[in-house]
PDB file of C-alpha atoms in Angstrom:
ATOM      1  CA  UNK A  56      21.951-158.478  45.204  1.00 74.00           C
ATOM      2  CA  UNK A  57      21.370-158.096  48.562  1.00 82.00           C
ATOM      3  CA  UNK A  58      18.628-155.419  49.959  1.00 89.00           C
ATOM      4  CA  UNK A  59      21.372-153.800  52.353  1.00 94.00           C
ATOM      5  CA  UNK A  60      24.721-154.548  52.289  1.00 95.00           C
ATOM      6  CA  UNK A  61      27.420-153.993  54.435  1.00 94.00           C
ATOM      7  CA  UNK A  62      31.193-155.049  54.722  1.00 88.00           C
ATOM      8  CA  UNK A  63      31.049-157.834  57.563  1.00 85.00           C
ATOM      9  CA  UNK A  64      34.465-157.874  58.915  1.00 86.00           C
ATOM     10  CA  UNK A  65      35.885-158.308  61.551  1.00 92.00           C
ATOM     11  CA  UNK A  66      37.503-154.967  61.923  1.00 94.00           C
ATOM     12  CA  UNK A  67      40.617-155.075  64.315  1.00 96.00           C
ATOM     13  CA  UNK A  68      41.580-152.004  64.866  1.00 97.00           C
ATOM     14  CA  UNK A  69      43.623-150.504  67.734  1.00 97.00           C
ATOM     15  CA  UNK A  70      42.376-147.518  70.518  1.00 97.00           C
ATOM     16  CA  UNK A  71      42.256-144.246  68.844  1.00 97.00           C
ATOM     17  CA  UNK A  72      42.371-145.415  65.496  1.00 97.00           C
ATOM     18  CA  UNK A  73      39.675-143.620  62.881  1.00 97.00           C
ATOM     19  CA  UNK A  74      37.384-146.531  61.369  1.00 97.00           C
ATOM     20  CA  UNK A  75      34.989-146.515  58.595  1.00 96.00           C
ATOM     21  CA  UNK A  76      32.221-148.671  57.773  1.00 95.00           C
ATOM     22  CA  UNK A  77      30.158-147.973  54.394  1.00 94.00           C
ATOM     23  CA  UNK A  78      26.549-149.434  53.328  1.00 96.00           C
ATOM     24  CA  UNK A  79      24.799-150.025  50.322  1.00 96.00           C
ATOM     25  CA  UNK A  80      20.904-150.385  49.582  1.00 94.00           C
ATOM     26  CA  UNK A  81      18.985-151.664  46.915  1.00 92.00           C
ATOM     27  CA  UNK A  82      15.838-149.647  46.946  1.00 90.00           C
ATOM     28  CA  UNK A  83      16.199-146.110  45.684  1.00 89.00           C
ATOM     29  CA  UNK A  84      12.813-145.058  47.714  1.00 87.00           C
ATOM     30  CA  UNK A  85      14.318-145.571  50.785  1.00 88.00           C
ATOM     31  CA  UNK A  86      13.207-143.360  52.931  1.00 84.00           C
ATOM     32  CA  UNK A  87      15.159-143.149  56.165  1.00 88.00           C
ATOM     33  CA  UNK A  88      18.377-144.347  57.607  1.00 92.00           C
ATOM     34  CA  UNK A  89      19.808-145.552  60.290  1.00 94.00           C
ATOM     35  CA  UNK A  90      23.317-147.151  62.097  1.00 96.00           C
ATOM     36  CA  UNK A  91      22.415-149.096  65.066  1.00 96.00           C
ATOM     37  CA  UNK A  92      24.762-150.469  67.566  1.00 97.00           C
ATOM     38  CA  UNK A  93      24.234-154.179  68.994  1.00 95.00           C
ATOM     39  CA  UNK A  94      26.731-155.938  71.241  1.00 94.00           C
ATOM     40  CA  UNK A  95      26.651-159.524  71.924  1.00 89.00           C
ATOM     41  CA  UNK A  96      23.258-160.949  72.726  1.00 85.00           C
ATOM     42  CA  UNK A  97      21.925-158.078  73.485  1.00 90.00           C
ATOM     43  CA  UNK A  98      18.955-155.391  71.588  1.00 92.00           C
ATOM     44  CA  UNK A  99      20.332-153.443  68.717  1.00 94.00           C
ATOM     45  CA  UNK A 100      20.270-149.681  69.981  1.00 94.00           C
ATOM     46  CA  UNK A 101      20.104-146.723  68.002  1.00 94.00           C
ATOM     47  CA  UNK A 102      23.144-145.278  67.305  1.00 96.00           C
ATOM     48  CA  UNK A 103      22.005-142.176  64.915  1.00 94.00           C
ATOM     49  CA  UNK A 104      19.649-141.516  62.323  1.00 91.00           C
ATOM     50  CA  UNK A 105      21.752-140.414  58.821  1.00 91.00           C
ATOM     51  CA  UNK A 106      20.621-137.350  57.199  1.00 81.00           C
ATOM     52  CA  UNK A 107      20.704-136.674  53.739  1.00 82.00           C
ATOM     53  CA  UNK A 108      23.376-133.584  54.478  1.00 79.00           C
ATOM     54  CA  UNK A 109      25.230-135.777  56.776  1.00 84.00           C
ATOM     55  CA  UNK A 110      25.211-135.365  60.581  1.00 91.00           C
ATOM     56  CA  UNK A 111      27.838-135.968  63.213  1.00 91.00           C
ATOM     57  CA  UNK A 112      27.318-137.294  66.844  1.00 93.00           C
ATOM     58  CA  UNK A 113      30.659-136.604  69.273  1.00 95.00           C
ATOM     59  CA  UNK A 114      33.333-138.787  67.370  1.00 97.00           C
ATOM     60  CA  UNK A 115      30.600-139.769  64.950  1.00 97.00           C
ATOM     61  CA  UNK A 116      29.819-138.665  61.520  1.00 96.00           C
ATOM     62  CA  UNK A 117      27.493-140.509  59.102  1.00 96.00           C
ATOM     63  CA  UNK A 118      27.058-139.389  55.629  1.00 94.00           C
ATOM     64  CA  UNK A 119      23.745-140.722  53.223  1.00 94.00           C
ATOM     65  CA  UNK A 120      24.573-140.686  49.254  1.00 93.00           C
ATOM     66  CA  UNK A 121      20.980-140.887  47.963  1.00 91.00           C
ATOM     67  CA  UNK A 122      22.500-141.278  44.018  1.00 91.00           C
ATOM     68  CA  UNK A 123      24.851-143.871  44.883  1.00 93.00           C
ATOM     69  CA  UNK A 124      22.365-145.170  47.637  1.00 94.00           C
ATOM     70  CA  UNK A 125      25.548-145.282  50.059  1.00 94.00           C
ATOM     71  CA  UNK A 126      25.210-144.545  53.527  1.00 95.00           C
ATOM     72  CA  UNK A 127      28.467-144.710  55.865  1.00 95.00           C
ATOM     73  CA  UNK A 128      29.406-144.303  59.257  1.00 97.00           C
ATOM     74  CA  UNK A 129      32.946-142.980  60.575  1.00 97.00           C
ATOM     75  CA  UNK A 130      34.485-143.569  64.212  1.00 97.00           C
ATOM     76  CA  UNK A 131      37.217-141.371  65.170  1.00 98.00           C
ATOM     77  CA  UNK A 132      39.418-141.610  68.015  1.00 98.00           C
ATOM     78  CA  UNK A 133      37.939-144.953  68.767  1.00 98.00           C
ATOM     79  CA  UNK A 134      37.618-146.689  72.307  1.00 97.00           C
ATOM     80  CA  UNK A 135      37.467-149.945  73.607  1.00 97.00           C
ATOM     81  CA  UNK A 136      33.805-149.652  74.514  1.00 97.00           C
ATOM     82  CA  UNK A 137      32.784-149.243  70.739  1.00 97.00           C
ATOM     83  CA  UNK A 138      33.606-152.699  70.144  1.00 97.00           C
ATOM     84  CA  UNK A 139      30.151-153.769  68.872  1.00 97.00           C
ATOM     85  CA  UNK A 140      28.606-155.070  65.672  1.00 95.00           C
ATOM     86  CA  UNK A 141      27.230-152.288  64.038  1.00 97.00           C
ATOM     87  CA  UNK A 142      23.892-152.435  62.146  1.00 96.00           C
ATOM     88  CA  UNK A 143      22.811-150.675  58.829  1.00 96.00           C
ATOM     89  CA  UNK A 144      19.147-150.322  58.751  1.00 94.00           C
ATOM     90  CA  UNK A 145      17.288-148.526  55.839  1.00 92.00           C
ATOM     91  CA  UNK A 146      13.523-147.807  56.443  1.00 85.00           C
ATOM     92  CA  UNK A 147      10.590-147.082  54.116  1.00 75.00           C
ATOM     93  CA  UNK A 148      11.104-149.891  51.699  1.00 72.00           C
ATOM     94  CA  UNK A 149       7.735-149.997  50.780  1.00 70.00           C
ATOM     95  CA  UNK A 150       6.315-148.508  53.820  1.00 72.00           C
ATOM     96  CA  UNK A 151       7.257-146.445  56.688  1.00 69.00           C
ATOM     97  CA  UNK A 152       7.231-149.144  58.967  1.00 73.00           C
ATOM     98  CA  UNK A 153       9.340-150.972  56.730  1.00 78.00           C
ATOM     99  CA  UNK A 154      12.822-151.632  58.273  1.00 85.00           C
ATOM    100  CA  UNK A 155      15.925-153.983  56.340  1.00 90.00           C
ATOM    101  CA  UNK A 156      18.752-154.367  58.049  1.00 93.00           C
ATOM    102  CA  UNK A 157      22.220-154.975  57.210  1.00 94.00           C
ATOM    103  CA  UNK A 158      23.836-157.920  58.460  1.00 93.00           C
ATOM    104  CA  UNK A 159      26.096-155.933  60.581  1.00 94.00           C
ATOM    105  CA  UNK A 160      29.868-155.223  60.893  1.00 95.00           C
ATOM    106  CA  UNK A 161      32.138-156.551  63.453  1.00 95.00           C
ATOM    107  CA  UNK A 162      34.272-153.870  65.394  1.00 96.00           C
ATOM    108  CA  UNK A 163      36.982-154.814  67.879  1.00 96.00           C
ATOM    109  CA  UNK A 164      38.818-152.337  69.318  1.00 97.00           C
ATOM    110  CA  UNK A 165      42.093-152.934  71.314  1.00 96.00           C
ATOM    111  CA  UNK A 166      44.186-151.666  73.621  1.00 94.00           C
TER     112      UNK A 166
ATOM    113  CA  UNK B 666      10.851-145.453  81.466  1.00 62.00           C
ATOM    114  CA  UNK B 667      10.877-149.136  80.604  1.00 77.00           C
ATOM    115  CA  UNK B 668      12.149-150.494  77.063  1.00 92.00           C
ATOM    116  CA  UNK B 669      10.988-153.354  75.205  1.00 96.00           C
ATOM    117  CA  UNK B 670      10.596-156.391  77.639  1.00 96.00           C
ATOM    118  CA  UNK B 671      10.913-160.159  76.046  1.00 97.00           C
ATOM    119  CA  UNK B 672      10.135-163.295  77.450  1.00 97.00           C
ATOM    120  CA  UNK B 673      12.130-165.355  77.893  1.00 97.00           C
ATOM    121  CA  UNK B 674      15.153-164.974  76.778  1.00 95.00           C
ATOM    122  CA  UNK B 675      16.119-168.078  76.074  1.00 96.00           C
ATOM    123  CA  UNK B 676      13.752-170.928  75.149  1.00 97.00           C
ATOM    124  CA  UNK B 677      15.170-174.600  74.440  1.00 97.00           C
ATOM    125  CA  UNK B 678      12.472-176.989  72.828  1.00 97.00           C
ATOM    126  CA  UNK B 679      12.228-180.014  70.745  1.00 96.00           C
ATOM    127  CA  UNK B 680      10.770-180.685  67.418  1.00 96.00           C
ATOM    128  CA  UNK B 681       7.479-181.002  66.748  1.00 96.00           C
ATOM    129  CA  UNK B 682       6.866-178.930  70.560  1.00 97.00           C
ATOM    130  CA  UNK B 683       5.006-175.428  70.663  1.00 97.00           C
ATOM    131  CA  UNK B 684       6.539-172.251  71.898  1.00 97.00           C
ATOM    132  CA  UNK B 685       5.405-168.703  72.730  1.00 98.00           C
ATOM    133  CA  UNK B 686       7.044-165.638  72.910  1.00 98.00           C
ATOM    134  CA  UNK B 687       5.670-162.365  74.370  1.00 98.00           C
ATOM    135  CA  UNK B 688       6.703-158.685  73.909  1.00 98.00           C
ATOM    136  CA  UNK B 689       5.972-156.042  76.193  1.00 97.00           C
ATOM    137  CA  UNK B 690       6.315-152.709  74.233  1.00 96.00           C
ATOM    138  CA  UNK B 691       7.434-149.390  75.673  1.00 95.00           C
ATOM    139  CA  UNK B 692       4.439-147.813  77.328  1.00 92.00           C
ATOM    140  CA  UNK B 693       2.165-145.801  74.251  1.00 90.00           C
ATOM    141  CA  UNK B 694       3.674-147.185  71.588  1.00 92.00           C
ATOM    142  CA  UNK B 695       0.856-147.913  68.946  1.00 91.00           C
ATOM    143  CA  UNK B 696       3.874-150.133  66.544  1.00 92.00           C
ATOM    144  CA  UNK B 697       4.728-153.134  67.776  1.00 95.00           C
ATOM    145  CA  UNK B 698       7.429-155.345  65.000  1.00 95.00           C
ATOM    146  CA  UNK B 699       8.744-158.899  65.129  1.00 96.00           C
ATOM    147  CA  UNK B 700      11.660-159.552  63.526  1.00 96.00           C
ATOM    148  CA  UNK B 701      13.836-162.839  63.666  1.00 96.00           C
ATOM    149  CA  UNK B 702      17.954-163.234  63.369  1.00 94.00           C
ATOM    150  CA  UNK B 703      18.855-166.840  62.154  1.00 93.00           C
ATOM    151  CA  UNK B 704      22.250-167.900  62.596  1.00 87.00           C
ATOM    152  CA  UNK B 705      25.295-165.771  60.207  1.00 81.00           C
ATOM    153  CA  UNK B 706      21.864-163.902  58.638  1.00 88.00           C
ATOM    154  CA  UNK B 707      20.873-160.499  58.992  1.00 91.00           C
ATOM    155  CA  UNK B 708      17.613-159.699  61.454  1.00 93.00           C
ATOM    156  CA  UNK B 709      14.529-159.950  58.928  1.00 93.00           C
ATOM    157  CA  UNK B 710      10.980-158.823  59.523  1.00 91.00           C
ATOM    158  CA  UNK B 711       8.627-160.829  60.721  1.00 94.00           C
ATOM    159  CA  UNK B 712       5.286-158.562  61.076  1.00 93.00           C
ATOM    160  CA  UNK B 713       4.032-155.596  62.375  1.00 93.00           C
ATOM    161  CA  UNK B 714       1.039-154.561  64.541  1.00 94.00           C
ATOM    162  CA  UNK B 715      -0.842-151.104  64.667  1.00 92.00           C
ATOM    163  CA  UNK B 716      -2.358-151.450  68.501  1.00 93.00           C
ATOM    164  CA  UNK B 717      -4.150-154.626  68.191  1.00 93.00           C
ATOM    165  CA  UNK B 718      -4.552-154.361  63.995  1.00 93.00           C
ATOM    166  CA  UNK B 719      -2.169-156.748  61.916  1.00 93.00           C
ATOM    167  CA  UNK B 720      -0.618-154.268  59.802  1.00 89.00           C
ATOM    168  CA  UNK B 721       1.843-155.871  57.539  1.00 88.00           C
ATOM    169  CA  UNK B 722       2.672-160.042  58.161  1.00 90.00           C
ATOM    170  CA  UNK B 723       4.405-160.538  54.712  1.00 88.00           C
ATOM    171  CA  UNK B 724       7.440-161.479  56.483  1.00 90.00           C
ATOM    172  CA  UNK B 725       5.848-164.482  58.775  1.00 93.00           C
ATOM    173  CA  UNK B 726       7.322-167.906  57.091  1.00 92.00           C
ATOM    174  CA  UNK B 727       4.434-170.154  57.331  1.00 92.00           C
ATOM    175  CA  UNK B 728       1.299-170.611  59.099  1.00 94.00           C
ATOM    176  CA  UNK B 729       2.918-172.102  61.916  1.00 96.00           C
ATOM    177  CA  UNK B 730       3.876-168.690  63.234  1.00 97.00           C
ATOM    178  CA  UNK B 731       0.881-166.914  64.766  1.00 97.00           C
ATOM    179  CA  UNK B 732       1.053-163.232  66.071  1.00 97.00           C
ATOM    180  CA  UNK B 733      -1.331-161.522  68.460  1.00 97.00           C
ATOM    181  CA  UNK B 734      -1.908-158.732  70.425  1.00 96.00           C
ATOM    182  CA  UNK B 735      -4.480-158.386  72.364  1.00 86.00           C
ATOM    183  CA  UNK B 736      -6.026-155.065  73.714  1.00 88.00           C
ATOM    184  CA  UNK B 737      -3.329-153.473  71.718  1.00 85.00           C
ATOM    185  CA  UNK B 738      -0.374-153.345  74.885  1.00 92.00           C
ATOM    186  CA  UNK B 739       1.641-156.830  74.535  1.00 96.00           C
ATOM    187  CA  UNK B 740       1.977-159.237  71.911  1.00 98.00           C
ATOM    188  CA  UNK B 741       2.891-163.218  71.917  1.00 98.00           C
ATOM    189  CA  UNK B 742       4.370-165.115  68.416  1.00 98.00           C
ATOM    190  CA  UNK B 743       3.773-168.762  68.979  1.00 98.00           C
ATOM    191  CA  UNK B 744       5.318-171.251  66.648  1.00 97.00           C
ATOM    192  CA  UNK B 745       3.630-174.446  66.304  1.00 96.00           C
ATOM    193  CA  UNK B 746       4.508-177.352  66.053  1.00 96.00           C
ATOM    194  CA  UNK B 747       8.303-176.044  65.716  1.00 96.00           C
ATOM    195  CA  UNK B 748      10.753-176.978  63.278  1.00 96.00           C
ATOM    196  CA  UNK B 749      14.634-176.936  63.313  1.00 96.00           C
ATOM    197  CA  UNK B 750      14.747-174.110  61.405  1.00 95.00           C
ATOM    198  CA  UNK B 751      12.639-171.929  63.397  1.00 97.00           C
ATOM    199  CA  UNK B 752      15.641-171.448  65.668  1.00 97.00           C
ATOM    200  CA  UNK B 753      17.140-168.104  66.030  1.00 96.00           C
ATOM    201  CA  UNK B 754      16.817-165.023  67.718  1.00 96.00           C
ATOM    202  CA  UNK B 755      13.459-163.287  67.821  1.00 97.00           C
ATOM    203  CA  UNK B 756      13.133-159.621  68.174  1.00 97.00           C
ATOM    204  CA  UNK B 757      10.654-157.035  68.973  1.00 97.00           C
ATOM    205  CA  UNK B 758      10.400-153.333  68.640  1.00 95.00           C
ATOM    206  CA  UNK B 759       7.905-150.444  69.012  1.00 94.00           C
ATOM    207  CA  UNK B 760       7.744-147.285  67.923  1.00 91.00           C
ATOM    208  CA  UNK B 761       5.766-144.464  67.652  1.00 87.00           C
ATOM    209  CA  UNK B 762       5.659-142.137  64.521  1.00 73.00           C
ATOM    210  CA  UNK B 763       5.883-138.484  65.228  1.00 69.00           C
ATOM    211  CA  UNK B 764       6.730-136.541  62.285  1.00 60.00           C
ATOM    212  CA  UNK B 765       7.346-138.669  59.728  1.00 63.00           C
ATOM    213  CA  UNK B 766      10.238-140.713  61.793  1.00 68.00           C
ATOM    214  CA  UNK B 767       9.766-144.103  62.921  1.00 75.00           C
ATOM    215  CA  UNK B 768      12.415-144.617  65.443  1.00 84.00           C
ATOM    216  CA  UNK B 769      12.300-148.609  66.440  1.00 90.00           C
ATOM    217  CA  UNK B 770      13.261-149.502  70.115  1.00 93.00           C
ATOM    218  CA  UNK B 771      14.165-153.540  70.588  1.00 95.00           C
ATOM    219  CA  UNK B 772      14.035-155.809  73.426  1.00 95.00           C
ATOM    220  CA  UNK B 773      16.530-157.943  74.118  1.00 94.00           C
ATOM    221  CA  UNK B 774      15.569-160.902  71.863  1.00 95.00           C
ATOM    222  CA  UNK B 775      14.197-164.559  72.523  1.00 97.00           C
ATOM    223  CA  UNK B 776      16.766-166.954  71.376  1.00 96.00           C
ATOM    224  CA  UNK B 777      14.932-169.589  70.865  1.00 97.00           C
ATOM    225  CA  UNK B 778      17.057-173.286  69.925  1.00 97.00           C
ATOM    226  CA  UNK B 779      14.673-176.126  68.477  1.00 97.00           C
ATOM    227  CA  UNK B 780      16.933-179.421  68.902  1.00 96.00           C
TER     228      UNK B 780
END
């Protein structure tokens, strides 16, 4: 089993369209959480730390399931500028300093 | 405020050649990471540094990577001699804790190609 898994893609979906992306870990001492946002070739960027009561950023919203060790990440009213891949990165494997990252999913939005 | 500066950002080298990368962290930062993206994998840890202290290098593949940071402000990953596999994009982040969170900020990677 992978450490972090997420759904790869590619997600096609059209402007204003709600989007969903969902995450799984392996380690249940996980400590932190994380979606970050990379486009192509360039850094990954923080999109927004996930709290364990859920938190929501503008058209954002990402919800943490510590018992199912699911983390997910929703996208409403999407835009053609959140086509990206986007990363999820769980920290405090066995350390705080310990990041594992997803291998990403693919979002393309379109016009 | 400047981010996370790499250099360069794109290295092309032959087998069997050496290579080094530097990281410039954001200005402060005591954790400096290295992390590496092969091709259709996810980004994997490579090591981390506390200022100039090698924290954690369980990640580094062989002992043809070698890590420094000197002083504690930049860092350079050298790979030597270079193999095939080696190629990939190589990250770096820094961060610095403040209460409890450990928010990583990356440059914008080295891909490096070994042909």
């Amino acid at each position: 089993r992978k450490e972090v898994e997420q759904d790869p893609g590619p997600f096609n979906v059209p402007e204003g369209a709600t989007v969903a992306f969902n995450c799984t870990y392996s380690n249940s001492a996980s400590q932190s959480f994380f979606w970050y946002r990379q486009d192509c070739r360039k850094e990954p960027k923080l999109l927004m730390s996930v709290y364990s009561s859920g938190n929501e950023d503008g058209r954002f919203t990402a919800q943490l399931n510590r018992a199912s060790q699911y983390i997910s990440l929703l996208i409403r009213d999407s835009k053609l500028s959140d086509s990206a891949t986007y990363l999820c990165v769980v920290n405090g494997w066995y350390n705080n300093n310990d990041m594992r990252f997803g291998a990403g999913t693919r979002l393309t939005v379109k016009p | 405020e400047a981010g996370v500066t790499q250099f360069p950002s794109h290295s092309v080298i032959e087998k069997g050649q050496t290579v080094t990368l530097r990281c410039d962290p954001i200005s402060g930062h005591d954790n400096l990471y290295w992390y590496r993206r092969v091709m259709g994998k996810e980004i994997k840890f490579l090591l981390h540094f506390v200022k100039e202290s090698k924290q954690d290098e369980s990640g580094m593949p062989n002992n043809r990577f070698l890590a420094e940071r000197t002083g504690g402000t930049y860092s350079t990953l050298k790979v030597q001699p270079a193999e095939l596999e080696d190629s990939g994009v190589y990250f770096c982040a820094s961060s610095q804790t403040t209460s409890g969170k450990n928010i990583q900020y990356f440059g914008a990677g080295t891909r490096l190609s070994v042909l």
